Structure formats: C-alpha cells, structure tokens
Coordinates of C-alpha atoms in Angstrom, one line a residue:
X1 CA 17.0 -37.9 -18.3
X2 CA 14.9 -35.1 -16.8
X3 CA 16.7 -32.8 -14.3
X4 CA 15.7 -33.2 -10.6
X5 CA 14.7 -29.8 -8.8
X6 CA 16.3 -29.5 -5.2
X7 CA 14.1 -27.5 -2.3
X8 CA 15.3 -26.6 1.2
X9 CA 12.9 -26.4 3.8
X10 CA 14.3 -24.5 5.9
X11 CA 16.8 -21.6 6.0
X12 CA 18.8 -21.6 9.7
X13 CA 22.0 -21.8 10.8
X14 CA 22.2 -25.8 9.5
X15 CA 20.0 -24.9 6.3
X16 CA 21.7 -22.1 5.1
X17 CA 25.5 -24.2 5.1
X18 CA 23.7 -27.1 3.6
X19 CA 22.4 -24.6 0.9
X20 CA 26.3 -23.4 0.4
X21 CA 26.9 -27.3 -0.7
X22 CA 23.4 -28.3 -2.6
X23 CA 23.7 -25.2 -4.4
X24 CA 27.2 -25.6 -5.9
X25 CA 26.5 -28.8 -7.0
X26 CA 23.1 -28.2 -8.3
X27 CA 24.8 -25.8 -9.8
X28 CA 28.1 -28.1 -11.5
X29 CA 26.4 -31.3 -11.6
X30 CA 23.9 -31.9 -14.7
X31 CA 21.7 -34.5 -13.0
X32 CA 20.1 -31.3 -11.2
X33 CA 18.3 -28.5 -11.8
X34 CA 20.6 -25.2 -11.2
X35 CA 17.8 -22.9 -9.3
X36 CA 17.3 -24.4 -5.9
X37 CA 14.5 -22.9 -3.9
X38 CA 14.7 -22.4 -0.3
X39 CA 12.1 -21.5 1.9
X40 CA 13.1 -19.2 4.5
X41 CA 10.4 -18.0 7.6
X42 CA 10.4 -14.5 6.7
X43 CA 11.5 -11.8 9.4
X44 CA 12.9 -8.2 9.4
X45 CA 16.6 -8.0 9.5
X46 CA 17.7 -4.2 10.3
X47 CA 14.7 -2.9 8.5
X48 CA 15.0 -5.1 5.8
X49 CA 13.1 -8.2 4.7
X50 CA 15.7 -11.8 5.2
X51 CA 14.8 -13.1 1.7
X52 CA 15.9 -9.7 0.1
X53 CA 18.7 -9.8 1.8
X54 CA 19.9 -13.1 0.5
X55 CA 18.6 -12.3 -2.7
X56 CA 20.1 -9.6 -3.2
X57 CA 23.6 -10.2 -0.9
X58 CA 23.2 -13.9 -1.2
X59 CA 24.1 -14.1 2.5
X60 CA 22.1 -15.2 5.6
X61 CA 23.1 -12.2 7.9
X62 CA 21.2 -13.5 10.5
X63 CA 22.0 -17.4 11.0
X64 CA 25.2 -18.2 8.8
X65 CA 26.8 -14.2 8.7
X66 CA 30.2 -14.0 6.9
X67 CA 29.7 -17.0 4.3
X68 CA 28.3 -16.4 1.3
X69 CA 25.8 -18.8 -0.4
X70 CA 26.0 -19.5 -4.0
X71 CA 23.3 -17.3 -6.3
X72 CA 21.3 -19.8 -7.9
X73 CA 20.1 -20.4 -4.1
X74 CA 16.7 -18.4 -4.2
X75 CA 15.2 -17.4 -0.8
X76 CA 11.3 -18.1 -1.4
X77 CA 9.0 -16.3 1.5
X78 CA 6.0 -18.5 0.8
X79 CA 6.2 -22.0 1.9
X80 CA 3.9 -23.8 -1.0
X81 CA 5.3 -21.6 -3.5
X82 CA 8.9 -23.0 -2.3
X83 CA 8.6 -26.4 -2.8
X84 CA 6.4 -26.7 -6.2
X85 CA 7.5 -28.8 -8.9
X86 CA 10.5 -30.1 -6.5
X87 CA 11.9 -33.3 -6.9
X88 CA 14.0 -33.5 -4.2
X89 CA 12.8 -31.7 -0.5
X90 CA 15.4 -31.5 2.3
X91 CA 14.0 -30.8 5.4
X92 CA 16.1 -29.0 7.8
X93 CA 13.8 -26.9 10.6
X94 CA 13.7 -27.7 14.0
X95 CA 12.0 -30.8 14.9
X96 CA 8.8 -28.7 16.9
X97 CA 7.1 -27.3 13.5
X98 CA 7.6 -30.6 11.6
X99 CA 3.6 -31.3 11.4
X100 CA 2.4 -27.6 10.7
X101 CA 5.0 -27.5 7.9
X102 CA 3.8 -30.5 6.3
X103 CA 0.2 -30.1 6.9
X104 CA 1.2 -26.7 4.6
X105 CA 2.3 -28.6 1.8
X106 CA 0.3 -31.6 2.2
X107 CA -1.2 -31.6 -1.4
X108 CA 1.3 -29.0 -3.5
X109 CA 4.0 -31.7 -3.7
X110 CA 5.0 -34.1 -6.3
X111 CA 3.8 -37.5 -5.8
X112 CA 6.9 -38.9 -6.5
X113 CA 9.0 -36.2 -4.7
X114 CA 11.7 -37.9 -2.5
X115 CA 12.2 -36.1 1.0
X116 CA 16.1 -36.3 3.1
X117 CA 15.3 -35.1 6.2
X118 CA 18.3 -33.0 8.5
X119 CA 16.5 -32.9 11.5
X120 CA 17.8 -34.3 14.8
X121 CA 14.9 -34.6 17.1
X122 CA 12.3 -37.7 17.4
X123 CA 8.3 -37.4 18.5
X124 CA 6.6 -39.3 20.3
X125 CA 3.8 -40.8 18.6
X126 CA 0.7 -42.5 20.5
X127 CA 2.4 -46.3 20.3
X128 CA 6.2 -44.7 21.9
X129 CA 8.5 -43.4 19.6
X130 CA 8.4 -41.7 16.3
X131 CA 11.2 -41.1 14.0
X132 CA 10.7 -37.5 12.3
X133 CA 10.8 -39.1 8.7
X134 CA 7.8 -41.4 9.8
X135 CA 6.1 -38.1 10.6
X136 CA 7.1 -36.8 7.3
X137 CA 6.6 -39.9 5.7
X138 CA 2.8 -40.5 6.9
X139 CA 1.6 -37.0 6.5
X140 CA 2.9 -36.7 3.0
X141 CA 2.9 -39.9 1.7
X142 CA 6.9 -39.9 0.1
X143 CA 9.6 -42.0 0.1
X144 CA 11.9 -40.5 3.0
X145 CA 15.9 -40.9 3.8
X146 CA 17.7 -39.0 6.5
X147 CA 21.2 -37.4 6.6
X148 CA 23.3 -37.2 9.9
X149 CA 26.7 -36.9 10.8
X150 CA 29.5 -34.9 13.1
X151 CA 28.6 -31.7 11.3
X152 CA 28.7 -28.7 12.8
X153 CA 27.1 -26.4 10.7
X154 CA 29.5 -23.0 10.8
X155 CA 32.9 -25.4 10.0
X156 CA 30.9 -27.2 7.1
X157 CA 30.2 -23.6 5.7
X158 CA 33.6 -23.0 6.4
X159 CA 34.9 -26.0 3.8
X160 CA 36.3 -27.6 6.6
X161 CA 36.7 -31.4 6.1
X162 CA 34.1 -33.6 7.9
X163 CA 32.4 -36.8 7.0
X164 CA 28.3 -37.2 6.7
X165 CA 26.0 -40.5 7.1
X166 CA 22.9 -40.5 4.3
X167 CA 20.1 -43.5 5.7
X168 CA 18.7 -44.5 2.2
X169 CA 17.2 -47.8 2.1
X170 CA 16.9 -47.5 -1.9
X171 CA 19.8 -48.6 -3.6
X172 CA 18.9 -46.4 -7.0
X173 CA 18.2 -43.2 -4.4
X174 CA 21.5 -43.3 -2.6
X175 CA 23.9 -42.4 -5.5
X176 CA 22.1 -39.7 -6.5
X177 CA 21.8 -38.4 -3.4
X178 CA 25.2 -38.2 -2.8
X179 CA 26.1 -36.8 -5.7
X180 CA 23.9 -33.8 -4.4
X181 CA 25.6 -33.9 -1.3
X182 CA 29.1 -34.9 -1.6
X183 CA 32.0 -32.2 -1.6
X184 CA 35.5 -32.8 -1.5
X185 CA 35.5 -31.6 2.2
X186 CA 32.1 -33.2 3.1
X187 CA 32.6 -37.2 2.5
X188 CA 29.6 -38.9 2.2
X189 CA 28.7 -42.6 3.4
X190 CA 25.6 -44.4 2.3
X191 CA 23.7 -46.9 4.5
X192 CA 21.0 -49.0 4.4
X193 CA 20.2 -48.5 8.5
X194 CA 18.0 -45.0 8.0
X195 CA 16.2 -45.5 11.5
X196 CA 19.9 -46.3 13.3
X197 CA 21.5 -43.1 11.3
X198 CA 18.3 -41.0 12.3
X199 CA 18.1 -42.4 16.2
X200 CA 21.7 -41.5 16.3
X201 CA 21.2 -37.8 15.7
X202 CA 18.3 -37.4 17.5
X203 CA 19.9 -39.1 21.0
X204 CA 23.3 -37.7 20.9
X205 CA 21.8 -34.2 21.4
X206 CA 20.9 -35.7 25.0
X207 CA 24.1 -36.6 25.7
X208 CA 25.3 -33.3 24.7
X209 CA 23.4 -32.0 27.2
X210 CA 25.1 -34.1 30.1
X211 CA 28.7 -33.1 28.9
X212 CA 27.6 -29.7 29.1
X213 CA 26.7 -30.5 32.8
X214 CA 30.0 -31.6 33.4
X215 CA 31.7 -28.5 31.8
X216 CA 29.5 -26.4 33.9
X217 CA 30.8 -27.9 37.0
X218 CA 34.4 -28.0 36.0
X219 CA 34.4 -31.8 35.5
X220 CA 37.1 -32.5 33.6
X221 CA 38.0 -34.9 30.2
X222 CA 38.2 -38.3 31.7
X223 CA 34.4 -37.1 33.2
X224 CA 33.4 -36.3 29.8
X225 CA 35.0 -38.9 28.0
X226 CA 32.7 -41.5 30.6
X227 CA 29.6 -39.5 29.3
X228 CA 30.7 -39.6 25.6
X229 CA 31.4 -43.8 26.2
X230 CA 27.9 -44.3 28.9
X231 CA 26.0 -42.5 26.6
X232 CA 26.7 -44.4 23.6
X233 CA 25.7 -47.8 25.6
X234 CA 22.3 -46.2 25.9
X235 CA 21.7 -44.8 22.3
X236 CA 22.8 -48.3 20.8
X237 CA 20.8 -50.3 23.6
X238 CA 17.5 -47.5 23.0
X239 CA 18.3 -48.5 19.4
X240 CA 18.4 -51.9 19.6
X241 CA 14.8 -52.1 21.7
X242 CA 13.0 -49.2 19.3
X243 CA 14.1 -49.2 15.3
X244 CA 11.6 -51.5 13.8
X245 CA 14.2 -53.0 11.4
X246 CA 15.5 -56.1 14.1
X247 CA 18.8 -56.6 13.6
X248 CA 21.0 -53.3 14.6
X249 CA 24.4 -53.3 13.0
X250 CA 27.2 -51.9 15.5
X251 CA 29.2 -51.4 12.2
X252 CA 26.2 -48.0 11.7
X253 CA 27.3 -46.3 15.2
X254 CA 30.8 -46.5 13.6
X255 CA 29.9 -44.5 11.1
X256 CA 29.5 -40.4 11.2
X257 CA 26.2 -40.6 12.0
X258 CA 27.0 -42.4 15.7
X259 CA 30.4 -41.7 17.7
X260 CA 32.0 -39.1 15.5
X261 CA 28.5 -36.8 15.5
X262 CA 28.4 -38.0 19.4
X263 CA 32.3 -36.8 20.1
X264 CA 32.0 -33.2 17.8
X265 CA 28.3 -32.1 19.9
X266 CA 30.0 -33.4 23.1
X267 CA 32.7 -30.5 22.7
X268 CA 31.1 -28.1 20.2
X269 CA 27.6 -27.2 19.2
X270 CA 24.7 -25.6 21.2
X271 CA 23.4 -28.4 23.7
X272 CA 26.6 -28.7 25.2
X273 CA 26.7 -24.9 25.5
X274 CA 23.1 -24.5 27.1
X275 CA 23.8 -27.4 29.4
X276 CA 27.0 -26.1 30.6
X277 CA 25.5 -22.6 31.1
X278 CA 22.6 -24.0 32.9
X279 CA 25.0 -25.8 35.4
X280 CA 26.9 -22.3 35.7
X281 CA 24.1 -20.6 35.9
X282 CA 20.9 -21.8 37.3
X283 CA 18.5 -20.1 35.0
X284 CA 15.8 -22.2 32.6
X285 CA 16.7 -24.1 29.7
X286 CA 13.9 -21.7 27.9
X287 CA 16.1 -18.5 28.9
X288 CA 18.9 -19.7 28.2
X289 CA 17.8 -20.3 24.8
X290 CA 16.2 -16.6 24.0
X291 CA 19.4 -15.1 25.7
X292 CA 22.4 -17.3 23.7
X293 CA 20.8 -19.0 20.3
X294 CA 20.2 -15.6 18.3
X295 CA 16.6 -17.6 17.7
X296 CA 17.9 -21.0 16.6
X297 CA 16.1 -23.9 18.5
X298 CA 17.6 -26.4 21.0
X299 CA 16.9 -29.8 20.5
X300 CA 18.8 -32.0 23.4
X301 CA 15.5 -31.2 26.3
X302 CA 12.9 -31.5 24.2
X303 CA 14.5 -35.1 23.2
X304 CA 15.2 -36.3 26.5
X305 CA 12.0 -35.5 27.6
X306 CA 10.1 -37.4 24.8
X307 CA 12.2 -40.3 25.0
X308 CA 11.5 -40.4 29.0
X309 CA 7.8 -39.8 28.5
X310 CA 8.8 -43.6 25.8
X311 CA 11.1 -44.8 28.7
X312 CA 8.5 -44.4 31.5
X313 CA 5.9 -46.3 29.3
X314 CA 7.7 -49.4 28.6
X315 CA 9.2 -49.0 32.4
X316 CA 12.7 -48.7 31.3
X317 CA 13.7 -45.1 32.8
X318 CA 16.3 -47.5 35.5
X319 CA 18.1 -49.0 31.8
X320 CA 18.7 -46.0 31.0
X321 CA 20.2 -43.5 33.8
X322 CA 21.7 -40.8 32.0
X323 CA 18.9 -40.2 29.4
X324 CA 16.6 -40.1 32.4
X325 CA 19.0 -37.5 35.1
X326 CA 19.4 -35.0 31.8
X327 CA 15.5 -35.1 32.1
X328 CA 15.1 -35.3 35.1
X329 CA 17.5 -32.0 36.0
X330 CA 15.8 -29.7 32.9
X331 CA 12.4 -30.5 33.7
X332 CA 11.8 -31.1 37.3
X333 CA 13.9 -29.3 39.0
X334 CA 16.7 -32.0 40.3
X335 CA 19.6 -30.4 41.1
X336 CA 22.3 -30.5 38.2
X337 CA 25.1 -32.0 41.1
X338 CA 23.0 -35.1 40.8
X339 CA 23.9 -35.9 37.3
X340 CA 27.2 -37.3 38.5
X341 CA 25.9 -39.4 40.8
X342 CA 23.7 -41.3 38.1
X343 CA 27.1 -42.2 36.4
X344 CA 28.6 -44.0 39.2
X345 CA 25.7 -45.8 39.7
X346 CA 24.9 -46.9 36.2
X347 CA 24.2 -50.0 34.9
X348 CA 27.3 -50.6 33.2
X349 CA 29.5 -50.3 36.5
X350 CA 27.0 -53.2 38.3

C-alpha cells in the first residue's frame, strides 16, 4: 500500500506540539510518509526568518520555545507549495483565516486528500451556524473529521498524559488516523459524533471565558465549578437544537472532547486567562490579546458572539443565559459584575 503524506496547516503554539506527535510517528510508523510539511506564516524572529529557524534548530522559538520538534518536520513558507501531493491535511490556525486559507489551496490539493481539522471556533453561515469542517468541507470539496479534546497544547508537548476525541464518521478513516495521532501519553478515542466532538470545542471556549470572570472577581471553586456544570447544560442543549445528525448521544460529552476539554480550559488555557484579566482589569478583550498572547489568537469572544448573532435569530438568547452575559459583557459594554447575576437566575434554578 502507498504511503500517506501528512501536512500541517498551521505552525502555532497548538500546531507546533501536534507536529512533535505527527512527526514521530510519521516518522516510526510505515503506513506514512516520514517528511511531514508544515506550513508556517512566515515572520522575523530576532533577525532571522521562523522557517530557518526550525529548519535549522528544529524548534519553534516563538510559539512552543524549549521543546524540540522532530527533524523530518519541515517548515514550508509558501502555503500551496506546503500542502502538494498531501494525503492527509490537519488544519490547526485560528478559526478567523479559515476561508482565505482554503481559498489559497482551493485547486493544489488532492482530490482524495482527507482533512482533520484542530480548530475550536464555529462561523456563522447565512442559515445559523457553521461548523469549521463544513467551511472546509464546501470550499474544498474533502472528506473532513475533527480532533478535540482536554489538550492543552504546552503539557501535550511536554509528554504529559492526556486523552484526545477524533469525530470520524468513516469507519476505514478512523484507525488510520489514530495511528497518526496516538502516543502512549496522548490516548486517542474514535467517535462517530464529529459535529457533537467539534461543537464541544468550539463552545467550551465560551465558558472559559465566564470562569475567567469569576477568577477575576475572586469567586471562588464552588462558583466555578456552577459555571463548568451551567455551562455544559447549554453546550449539550445548543447541541442538541443545531448538529444536523438528530439524535445527540450524552455518552460524546463524556468523552475528551466534552467535560474533560470543558474542566482543563476552565482552569488552564488562554480564555480563562483573558477573561479573568479583563474582570481585573477593565481594558478590551482586543488589548488584552496584543499585550498577553505573544500573537496567538483568542477564540472564546469571537464564539460567543457568533453563536449569539445564531441565538438572537432563532430567539433563543433567554435558553441560554451564560452564552449570552459572556457576550453581552465583551461586546457591549455590560459590566463584568453582571455575569453572576445571570447564574442565579438561570434556567436551570426555575
């Protein structure tokens, strides 16, 4: 059988772990090809260009310093020279430049090329809600499956253990997929739910947001731990009106994809960080961002505001109280105090 060739789109903080674990076993595992291309937005590092950096250092100084990634990882500048000939393309940017970066390779990709997207974000699409591998999936015509899980990306480069979710509704895809992914410290589980794993990892970063509220005006655990439970109720009942797929298994928000991914960005990871300096501090969400992300992108906001723009369209903002406040605080200027005050009153206390 012909060897698969492995592309990461994508080189940040999330990318460049991922590419510590695709690589090795790219490297160890004869089902793939051992050079795996990723593309990585070129910028000056300290006078120096990042791909010849990691070419030549085989680190990524900039968004994953102090870990070394494995050297058949090749950084590739130019985005349609990155992903030629690739079999397999794992997408892993933030969810803004989604469209521009397949509009670049619309046309330079293998018809039968399978895509695995890593991106927790959703769009919203002219008819509500649009999961980011429909985007993918319509603009470039592939077969697409997601991975999400409690993974924060400096412990998986770290080789501590955590547990993944891959959304693969092919039964012949999913075991090769995990064999790409799979480590002995980064457990893989294969499900058949893709839109439920990706909704998961998209709306959690919301919640994130909230529990970083609560940190920021000295809440304490049981506070946090009623976000963490309040805002599950909403992902699984947001699931349960949106994925396309009828039936919703509870068994999928079990999994690593759901409450364990909701528990780990609750107390780690950089929504809860922004919306607990935001609470501290008063400043925007936007300088907030420049001033503590070293350039990585925030995804909780820009979520909650696209679901609310869904919410407000299908007259469902009152269902769903704490999506709404963590909107309603970032973008139009309610105070942050009032976030509390939406969970005493919600639904699930009437």
């Amino acid at each position: 059988m012909a060897t698969r060739k492995v592309c990461i789109i994508g080189s940040g903080n999330w990318g460049s772990a991922i590419a510590k674990i695709v690589g090795s076993n790219a490297a160890n595992v004869p089902t793939f090809e051992k050079t795996v291309n990723m593309w990585v937005f070129e910028e000056m590092v300290n006078g120096r260009k990042l791909t010849e950096i990691i070419n030549t250092e085989h680190e990524n100084v900039k968004y994953l310093p102090g870990h070394k990634l494995p050297p058949n990882v090749v950084a590739v500048p130019d985005l349609v020279d990155a992903v030629k000939e690739a079999d397999i393309l794992i997408f892993v940017i933030p969810h803004q430049f989604i469209g521009k970066v397949c509009d670049t390779i619309k046309g330079h990709i293998k018809a039968d090329a399978v895509g695995m997207s890593l991106i927790k974000g959703v769009d919203e699409g002219p008819d509500g809600l649009k999961l980011i591998s429909d985007v993918i999936r319509e603009k470039l015509g592939i077969i697409m499956t997601v991975l999400m899980g409690a993974n924060l990306a400096n412990e998986v480069a770290e080789e501590k253990f955590c547990e993944t979710t891959i959304g693969c509704k092919s039964k012949e895809l999913g075991p090769v997929l995990k064999e790409l992914m799979q480590t002995a410290n980064f457990r893989v589980t294969v499900v058949e739910e893709a839109d439920v794993v990706e909704i998961c990892g998209a709306l959690k970063n919301i919640v994130a947001v909230g529990a970083g509220f609560c940190d920021g005006l000295g809440y304490g655990d049981n506070t946090k731990a009623a976000v963490i439970r309040l805002g599950l109720m909403e992902m699984i009942a947001f699931a349960r009106i949106f994925c396309t797929a009828g039936s919703v298994s509870p068994t999928t928000f079990l999994e690593s994809c759901g409450v364990a991914d909701l528990i780990t960005t609750c107390y780690g990871g950089r929504n809860r960080k922004i919306g607990e300096a935001f609470a501290k501090t008063g400043k925007s969400i936007e300088q907030l961002e420049k001033e503590l992300l070293n350039g990585q992108k925030l995804q909780g906001p820009a979520t909650a505001s696209e679901v609310n723009h869904i919410l407000k369209y299908k007259s469902l903002t009152d269902k769903f109280p704490l999506f709404t406040a963590v909107h309603q605080i970032c973008f139009e200027a309610h105070p942050v105090q009032e976030f509390i005050s939406c969970l005493q009153n919600h639904p699930e206390h009437m």
